[in-house]
Short mmCIF file of C-alpha atoms (C1' of nucleotides) in Angstrom, two decimals:
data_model
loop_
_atom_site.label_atom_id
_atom_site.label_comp_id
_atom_site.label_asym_id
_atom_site.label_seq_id
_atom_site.Cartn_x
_atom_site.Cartn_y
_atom_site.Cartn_z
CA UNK A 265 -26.66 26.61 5.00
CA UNK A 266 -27.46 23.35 2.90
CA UNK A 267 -25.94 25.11 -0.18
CA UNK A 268 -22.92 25.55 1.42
CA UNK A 269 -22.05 22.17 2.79
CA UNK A 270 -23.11 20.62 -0.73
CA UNK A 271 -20.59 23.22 -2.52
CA UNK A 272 -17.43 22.45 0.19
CA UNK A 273 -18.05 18.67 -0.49
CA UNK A 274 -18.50 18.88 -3.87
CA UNK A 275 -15.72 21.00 -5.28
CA UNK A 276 -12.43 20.08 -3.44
CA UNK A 277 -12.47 16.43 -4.02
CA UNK A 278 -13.21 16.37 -7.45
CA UNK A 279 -9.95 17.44 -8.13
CA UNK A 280 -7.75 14.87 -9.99
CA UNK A 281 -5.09 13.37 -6.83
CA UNK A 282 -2.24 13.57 -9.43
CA UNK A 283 -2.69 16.85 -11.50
CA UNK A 284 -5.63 18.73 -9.04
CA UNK A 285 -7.68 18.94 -12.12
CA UNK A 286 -11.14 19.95 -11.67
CA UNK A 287 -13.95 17.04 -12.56
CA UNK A 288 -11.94 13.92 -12.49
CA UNK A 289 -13.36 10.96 -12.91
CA UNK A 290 -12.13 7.50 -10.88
CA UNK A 291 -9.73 5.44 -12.77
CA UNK A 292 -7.23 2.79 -11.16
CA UNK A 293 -8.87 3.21 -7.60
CA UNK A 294 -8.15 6.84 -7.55
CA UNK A 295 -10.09 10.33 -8.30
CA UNK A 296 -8.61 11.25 -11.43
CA UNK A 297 -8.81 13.42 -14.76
CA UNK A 298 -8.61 11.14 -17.79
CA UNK A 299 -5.44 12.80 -18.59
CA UNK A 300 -3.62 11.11 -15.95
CA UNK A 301 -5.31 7.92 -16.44
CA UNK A 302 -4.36 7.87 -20.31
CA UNK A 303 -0.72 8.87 -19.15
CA UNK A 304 -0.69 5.60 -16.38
CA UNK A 305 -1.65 3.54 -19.04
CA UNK A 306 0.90 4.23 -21.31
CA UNK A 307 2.96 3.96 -19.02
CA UNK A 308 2.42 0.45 -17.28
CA UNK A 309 2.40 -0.77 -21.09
CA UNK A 310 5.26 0.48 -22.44
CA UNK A 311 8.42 -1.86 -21.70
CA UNK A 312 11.07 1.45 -22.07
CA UNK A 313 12.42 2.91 -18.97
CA UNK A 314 11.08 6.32 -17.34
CA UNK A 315 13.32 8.03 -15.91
CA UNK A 316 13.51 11.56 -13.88
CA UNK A 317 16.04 13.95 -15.33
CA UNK A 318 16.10 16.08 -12.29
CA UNK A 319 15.72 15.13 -8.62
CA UNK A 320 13.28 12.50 -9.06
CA UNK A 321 11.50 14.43 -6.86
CA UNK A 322 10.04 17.25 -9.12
CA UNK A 323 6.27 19.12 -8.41
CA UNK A 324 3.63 17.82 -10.62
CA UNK A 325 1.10 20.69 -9.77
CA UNK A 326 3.94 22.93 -10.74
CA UNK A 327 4.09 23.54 -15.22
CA UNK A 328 7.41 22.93 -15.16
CA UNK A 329 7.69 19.52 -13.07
CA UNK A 330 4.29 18.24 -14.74
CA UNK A 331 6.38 17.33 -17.77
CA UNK A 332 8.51 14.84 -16.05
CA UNK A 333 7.30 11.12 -16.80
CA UNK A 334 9.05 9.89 -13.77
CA UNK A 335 7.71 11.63 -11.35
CA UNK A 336 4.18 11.91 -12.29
CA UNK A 337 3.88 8.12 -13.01
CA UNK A 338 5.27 7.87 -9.10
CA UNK A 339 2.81 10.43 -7.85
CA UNK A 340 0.34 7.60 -9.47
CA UNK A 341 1.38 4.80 -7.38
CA UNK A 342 1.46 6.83 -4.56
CA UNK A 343 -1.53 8.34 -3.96
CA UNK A 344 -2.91 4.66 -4.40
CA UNK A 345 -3.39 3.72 -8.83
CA UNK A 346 -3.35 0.33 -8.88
CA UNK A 347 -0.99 -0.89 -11.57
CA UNK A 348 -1.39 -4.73 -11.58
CA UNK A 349 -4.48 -6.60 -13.32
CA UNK A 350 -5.97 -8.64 -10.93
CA UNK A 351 -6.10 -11.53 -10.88
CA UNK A 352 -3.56 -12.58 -12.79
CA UNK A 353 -3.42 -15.64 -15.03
CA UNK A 354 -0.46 -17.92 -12.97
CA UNK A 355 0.69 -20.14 -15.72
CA UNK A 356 1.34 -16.71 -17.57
CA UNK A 357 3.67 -15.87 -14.57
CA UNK A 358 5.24 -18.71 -13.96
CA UNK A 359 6.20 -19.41 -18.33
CA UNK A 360 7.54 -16.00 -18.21
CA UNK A 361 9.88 -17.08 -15.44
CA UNK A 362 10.63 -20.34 -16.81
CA UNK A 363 11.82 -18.02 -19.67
CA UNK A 364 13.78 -15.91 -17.99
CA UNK A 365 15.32 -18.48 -16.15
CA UNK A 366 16.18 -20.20 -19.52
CA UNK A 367 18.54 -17.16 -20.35
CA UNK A 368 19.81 -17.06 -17.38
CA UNK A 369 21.01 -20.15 -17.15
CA UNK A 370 21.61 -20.29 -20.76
CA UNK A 371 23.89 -17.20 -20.49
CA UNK A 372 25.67 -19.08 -17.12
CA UNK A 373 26.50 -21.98 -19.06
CA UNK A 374 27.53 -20.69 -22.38
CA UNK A 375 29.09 -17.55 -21.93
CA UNK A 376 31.87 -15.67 -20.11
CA UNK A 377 31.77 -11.66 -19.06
CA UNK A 378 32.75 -9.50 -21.54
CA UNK A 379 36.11 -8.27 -21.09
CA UNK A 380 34.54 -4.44 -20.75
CA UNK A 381 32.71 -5.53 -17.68
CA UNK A 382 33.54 -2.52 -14.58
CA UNK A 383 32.27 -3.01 -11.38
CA UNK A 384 30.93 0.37 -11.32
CA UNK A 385 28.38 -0.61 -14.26
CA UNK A 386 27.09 -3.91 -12.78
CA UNK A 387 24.53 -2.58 -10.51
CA UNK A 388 23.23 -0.02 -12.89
CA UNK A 389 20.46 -0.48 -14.99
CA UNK A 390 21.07 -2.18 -18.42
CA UNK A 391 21.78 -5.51 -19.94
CA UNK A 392 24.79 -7.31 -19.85
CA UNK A 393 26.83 -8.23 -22.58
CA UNK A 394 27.77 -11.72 -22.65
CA UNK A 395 30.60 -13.66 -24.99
CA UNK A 396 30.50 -16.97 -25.90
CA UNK A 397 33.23 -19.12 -24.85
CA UNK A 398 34.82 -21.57 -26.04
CA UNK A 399 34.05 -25.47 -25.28
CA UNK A 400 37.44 -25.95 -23.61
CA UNK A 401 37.63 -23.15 -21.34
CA UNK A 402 38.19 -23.84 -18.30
CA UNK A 403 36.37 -21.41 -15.33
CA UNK A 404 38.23 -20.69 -11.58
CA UNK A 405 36.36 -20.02 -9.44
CA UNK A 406 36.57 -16.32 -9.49
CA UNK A 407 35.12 -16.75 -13.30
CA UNK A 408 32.29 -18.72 -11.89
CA UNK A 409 31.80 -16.88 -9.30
CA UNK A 410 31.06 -13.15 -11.94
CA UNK A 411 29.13 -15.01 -14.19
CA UNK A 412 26.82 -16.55 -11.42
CA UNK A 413 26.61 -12.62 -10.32
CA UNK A 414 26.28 -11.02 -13.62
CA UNK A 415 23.69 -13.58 -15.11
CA UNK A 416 21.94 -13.31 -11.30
CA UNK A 417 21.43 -9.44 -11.64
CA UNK A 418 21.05 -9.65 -15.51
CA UNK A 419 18.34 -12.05 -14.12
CA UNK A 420 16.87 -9.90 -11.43
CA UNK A 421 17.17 -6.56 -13.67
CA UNK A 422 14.87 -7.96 -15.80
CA UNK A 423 11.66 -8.87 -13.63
CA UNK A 424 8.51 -7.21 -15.02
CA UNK A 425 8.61 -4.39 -11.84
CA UNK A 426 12.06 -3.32 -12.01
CA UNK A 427 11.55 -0.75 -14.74
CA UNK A 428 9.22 1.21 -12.58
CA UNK A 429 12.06 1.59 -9.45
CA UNK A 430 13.80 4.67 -9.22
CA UNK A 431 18.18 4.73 -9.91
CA UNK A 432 18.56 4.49 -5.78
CA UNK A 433 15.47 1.70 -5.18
CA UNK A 434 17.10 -0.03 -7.92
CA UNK A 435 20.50 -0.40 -6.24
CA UNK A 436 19.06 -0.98 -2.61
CA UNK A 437 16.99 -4.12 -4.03
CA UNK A 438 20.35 -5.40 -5.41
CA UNK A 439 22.42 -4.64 -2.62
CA UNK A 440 19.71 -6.28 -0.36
CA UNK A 441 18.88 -9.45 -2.45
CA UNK A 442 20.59 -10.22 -5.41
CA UNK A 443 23.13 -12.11 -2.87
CA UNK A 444 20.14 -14.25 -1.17
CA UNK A 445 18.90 -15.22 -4.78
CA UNK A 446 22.05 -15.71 -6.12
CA UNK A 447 22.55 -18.01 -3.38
CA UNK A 448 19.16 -19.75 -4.08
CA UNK A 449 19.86 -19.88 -7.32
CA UNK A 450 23.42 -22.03 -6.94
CA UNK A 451 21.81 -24.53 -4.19
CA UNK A 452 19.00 -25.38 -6.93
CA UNK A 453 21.68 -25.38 -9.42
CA UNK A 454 23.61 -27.98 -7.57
CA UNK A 455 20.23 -29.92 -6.61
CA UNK A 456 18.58 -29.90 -10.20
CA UNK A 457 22.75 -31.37 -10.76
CA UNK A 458 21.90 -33.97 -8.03
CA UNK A 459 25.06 -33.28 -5.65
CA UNK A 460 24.67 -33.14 -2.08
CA UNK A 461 27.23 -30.27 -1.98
CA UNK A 462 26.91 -27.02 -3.61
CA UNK A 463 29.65 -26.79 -6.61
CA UNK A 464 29.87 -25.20 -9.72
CA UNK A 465 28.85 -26.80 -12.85
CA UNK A 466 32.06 -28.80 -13.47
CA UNK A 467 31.41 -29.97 -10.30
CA UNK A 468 34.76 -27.23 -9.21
CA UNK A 469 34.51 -25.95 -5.60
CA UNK A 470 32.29 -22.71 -4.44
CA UNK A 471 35.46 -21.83 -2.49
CA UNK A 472 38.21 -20.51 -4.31
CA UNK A 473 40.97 -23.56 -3.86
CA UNK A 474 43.66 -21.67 -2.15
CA UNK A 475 40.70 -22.07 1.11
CA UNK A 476 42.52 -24.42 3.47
CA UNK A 477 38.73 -25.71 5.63
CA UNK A 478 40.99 -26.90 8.89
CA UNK A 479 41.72 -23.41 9.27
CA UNK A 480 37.65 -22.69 9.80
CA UNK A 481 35.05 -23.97 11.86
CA UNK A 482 33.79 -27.12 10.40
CA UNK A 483 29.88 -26.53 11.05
CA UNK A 484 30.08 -23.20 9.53
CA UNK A 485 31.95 -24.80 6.09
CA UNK A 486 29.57 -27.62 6.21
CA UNK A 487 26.61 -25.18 6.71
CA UNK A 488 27.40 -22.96 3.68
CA UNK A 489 27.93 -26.00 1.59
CA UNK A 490 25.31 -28.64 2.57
CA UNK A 491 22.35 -27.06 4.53
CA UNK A 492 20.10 -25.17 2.24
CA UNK A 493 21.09 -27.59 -0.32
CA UNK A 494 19.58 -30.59 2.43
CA UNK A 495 16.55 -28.57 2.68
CA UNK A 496 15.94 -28.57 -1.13
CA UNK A 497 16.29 -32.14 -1.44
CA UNK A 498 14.07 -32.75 2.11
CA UNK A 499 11.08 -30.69 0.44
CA UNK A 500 12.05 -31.77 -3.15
CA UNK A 501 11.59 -28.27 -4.50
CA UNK A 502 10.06 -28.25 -8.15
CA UNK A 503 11.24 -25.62 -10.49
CA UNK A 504 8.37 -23.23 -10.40
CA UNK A 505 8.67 -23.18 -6.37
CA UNK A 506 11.65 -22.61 -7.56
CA UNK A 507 11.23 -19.47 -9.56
CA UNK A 508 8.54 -18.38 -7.53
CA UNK A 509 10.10 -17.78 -4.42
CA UNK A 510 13.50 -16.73 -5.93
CA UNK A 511 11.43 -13.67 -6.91
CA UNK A 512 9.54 -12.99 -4.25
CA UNK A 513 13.00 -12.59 -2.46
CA UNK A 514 14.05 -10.35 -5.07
CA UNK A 515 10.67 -8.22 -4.56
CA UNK A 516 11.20 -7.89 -0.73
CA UNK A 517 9.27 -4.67 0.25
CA UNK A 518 10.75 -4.99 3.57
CA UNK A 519 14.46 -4.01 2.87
CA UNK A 520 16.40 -0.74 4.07
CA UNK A 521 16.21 2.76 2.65
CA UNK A 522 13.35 2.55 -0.12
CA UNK A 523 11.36 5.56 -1.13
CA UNK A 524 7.44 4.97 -0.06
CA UNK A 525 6.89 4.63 -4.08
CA UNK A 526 9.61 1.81 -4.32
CA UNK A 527 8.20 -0.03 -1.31
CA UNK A 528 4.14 0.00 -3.17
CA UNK A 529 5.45 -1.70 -6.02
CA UNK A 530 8.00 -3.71 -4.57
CA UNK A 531 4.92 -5.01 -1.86
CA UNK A 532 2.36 -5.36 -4.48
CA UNK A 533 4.36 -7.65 -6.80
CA UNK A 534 5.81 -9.57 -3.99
CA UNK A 535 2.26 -10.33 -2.64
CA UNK A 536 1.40 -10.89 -6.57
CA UNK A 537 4.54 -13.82 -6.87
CA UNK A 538 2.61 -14.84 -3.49
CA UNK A 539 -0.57 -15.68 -4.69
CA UNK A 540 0.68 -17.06 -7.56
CA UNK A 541 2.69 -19.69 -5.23
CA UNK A 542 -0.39 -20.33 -3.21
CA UNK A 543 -2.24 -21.44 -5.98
CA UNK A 544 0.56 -23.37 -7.86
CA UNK A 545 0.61 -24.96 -4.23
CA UNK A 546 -3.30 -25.45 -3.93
CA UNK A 547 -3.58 -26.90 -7.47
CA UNK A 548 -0.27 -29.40 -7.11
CA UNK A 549 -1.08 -30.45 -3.74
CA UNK A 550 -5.03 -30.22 -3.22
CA UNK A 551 -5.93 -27.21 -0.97
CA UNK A 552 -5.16 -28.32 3.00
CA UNK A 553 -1.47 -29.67 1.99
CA UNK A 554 -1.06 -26.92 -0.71
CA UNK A 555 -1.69 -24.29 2.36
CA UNK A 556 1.23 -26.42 4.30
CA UNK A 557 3.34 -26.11 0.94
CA UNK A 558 3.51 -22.67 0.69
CA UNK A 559 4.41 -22.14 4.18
CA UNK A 560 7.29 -24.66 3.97
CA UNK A 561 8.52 -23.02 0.99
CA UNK A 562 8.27 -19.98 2.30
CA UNK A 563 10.06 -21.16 5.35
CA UNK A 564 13.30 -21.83 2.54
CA UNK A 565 13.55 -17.80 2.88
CA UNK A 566 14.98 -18.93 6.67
CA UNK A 567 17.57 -21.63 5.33
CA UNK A 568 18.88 -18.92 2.32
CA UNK A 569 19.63 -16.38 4.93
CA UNK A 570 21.07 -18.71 7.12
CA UNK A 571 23.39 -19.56 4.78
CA UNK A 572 24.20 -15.49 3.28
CA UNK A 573 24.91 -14.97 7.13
CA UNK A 574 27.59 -18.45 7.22
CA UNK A 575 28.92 -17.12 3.92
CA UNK A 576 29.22 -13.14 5.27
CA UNK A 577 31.00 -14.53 8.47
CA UNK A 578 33.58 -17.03 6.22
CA UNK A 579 34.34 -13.84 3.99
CA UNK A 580 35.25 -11.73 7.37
CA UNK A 581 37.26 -14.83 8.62
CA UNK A 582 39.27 -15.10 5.64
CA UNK A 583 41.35 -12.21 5.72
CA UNK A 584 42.49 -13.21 9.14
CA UNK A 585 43.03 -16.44 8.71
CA UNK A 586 44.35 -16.42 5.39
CA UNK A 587 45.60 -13.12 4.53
CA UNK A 588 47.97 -13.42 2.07
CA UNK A 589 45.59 -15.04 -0.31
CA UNK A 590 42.96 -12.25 0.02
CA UNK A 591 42.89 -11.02 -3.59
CA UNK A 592 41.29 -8.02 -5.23
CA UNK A 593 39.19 -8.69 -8.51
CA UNK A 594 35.61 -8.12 -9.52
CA UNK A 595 34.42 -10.68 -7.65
CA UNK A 596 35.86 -9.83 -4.20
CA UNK A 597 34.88 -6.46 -5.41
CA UNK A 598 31.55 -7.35 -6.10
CA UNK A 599 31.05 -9.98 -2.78
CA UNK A 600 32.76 -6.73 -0.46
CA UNK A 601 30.05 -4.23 -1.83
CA UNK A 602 27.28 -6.72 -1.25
CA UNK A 603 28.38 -7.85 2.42
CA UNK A 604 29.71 -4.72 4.02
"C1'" DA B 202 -10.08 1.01 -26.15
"C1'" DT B 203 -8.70 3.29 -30.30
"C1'" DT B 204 -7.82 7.23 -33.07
"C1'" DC B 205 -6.17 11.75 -34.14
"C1'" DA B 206 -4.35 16.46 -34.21
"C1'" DA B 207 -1.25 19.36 -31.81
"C1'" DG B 208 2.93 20.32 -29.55
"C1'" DG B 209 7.63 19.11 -27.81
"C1'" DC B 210 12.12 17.36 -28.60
"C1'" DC B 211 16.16 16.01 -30.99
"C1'" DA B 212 19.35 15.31 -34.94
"C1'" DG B 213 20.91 16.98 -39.12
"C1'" DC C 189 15.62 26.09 -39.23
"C1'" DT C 190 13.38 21.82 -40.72
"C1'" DG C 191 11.61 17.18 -40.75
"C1'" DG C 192 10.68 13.12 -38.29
"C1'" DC C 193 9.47 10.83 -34.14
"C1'" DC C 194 7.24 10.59 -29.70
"C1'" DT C 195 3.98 12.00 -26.14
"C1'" DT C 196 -0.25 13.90 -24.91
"C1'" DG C 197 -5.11 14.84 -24.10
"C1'" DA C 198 -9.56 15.00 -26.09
"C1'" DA C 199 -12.88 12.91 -28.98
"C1'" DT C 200 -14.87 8.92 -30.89
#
DNA sequence: ATTCAAGGCCAG
DNA sequence: CTGGCCTTGAAT
């Protein structure tokens, strides 16, 4: 009777949670062989993509789907490995933003899309290729407009956790929050530029000029041009509030149609960025007012989406009131795919 | 954590 | 078919 029990409870959950191999160990906060934890280490350091060549949905207990990277590295995250070292060191976070930032912006200023730029690549995975151009070019703002998106993306693409999102979880992230950071990004843009409108670098318009404004509701041009902008200079946002919260939009677990895998990483990296902005708060401000801080930071997330909704009701008003300047290009492409 | 031999995969 | 490169799992 006593030998029994002991034998049920000791066999089954020995098995590994990944690869059901008997006598695994524990490794990442999860019963597993050392197989499996070997093959999640590899994989959360190497920086080259994994990707399924089948379904993305193949059977790791099964010979044949046990070979695919993909999907065994996702069976890891979901039945629980934990794939971020905790705690993490924040000035290492935040300098890798500042970095990435740099290029971004670097990339915004100095360059122009390459001419082989299809709308159909942008929000795969890849980099972008960027051309310099020359000092006296002169940008519409339909020119602006792609490079803002392109560098944005290009931007977004290459956050630490993106490499680990499936093809689909890949494009839902984009299609769900490269507009609200994009957005972010052009208010501090304008604010770091010390204008109390949002514009383009030359100062040019972020409505294309054929606009006429009488034709719209005054509040809601006003509100897509002034009011996150006001809130940025109320709080006087510094650069790695900045960064910080521009990625934990971009990491929003919370957005439609993610696979359970996509929404574990997406949550832990967002809560990650978090932490990081609590304690960049704590340490600027002293711990009662960094605690306020964060939450009026965080609180920005309300004034960004206030102003994607202004900008997704303009873009449905101008082809009524305006229709024969509605124009097709990549960046009415590119705005129709993201708003509709 | 690092090292190593074996096996798989791809290009020539 | 062959050689080189990469991944893997077990041993150190």
């Amino acid at each position: 009777m006593l030998e029994l029990t002991i034998s049920a409870e000791t066999e089954e959950p020995r098995d590994c949670k990944i690869c059901a191999t008997k006598n695994a160990g524990f490794n990442y906060g999860v019963q597993s062989c050392n197989s499996c934890k070997m093959f999640f280490r590899r994989a959360l350091d190497t920086s080259k993509m994994i990707t399924c060549k089948k379904e993305e949905n193949c059977n790791i207990l099964d010979p044949e789907g046990s070979k695919c990277r993909f999907c065994r590295f996702h069976k890891c995250v979901l039945v629980g490995m934990k794939f971020i070292d905790s705690p993490q060191d924040p000035s290492a976070i935040i300098n890798d933003l500042l970095h990435k930032d740099w290029t971004r912006n670097q990339h915004f200023l100095t360059g122009k899309a390459a001419s082989t730029v299809k709308f159909k690549d942008i929000f795969e995975r890849g980099v972008f290729l960027f051309e310099k151009k020359s000092e006296d070019t002169v940008f519409d703002f339909y020119e602006w407009g792609v490079m803002n998106h392109l560098t944005c993306i290009n931007f977004e693409t290459s956050l630490s956790f993106m490499k680990y999102l499936s093809k689909s979880d890949l494009t839902c992230v984009l299609k769900s929050s490269h507009l609200l950071y994009m957005i972010f990004v052009t208010a501090w843009r304008s604010y770091t530029a010390k204008k109390e409108f949002m514009c383009h670098p030359d100062g040019s318009d972020i409505f294309p000029s054929e606009v006429e404004p009488s034709a719209y509701n005054e509040k809601l041009i006003n509100e897509i041009r002034c009011y996150l902008l006001s809130c940025l200079i109320c709080l006087r946002v510094t650069e790695e509030e900045f960064l910080l919260l521009g990625v934990i939009i971009v990491c929003n677990p919370g957005i439609p149609d993610l696979s359970q895998t996509g929404r574990m990483l997406l949550a832990s990296y967002q809560s990650m960025y978090g932490q990081t902005l609590q304690r960049y708060c704590s340490f600027k401000y002293g711990s009662n007012a960094g605690a306020l801080r964060y939450l009026e930071i965080i609180s920005l997330s309300t004034a960004i989406a206030r102003c994607h909704s202004a900008i997704a009701n303009f873009s449905t008003l101008f082809p009524i009131h305006q229709p024969q300047h509605v124009k097709v290009n990549l960046f009415t492409e590119i705005l129709a795919f993201l708003i509709k």
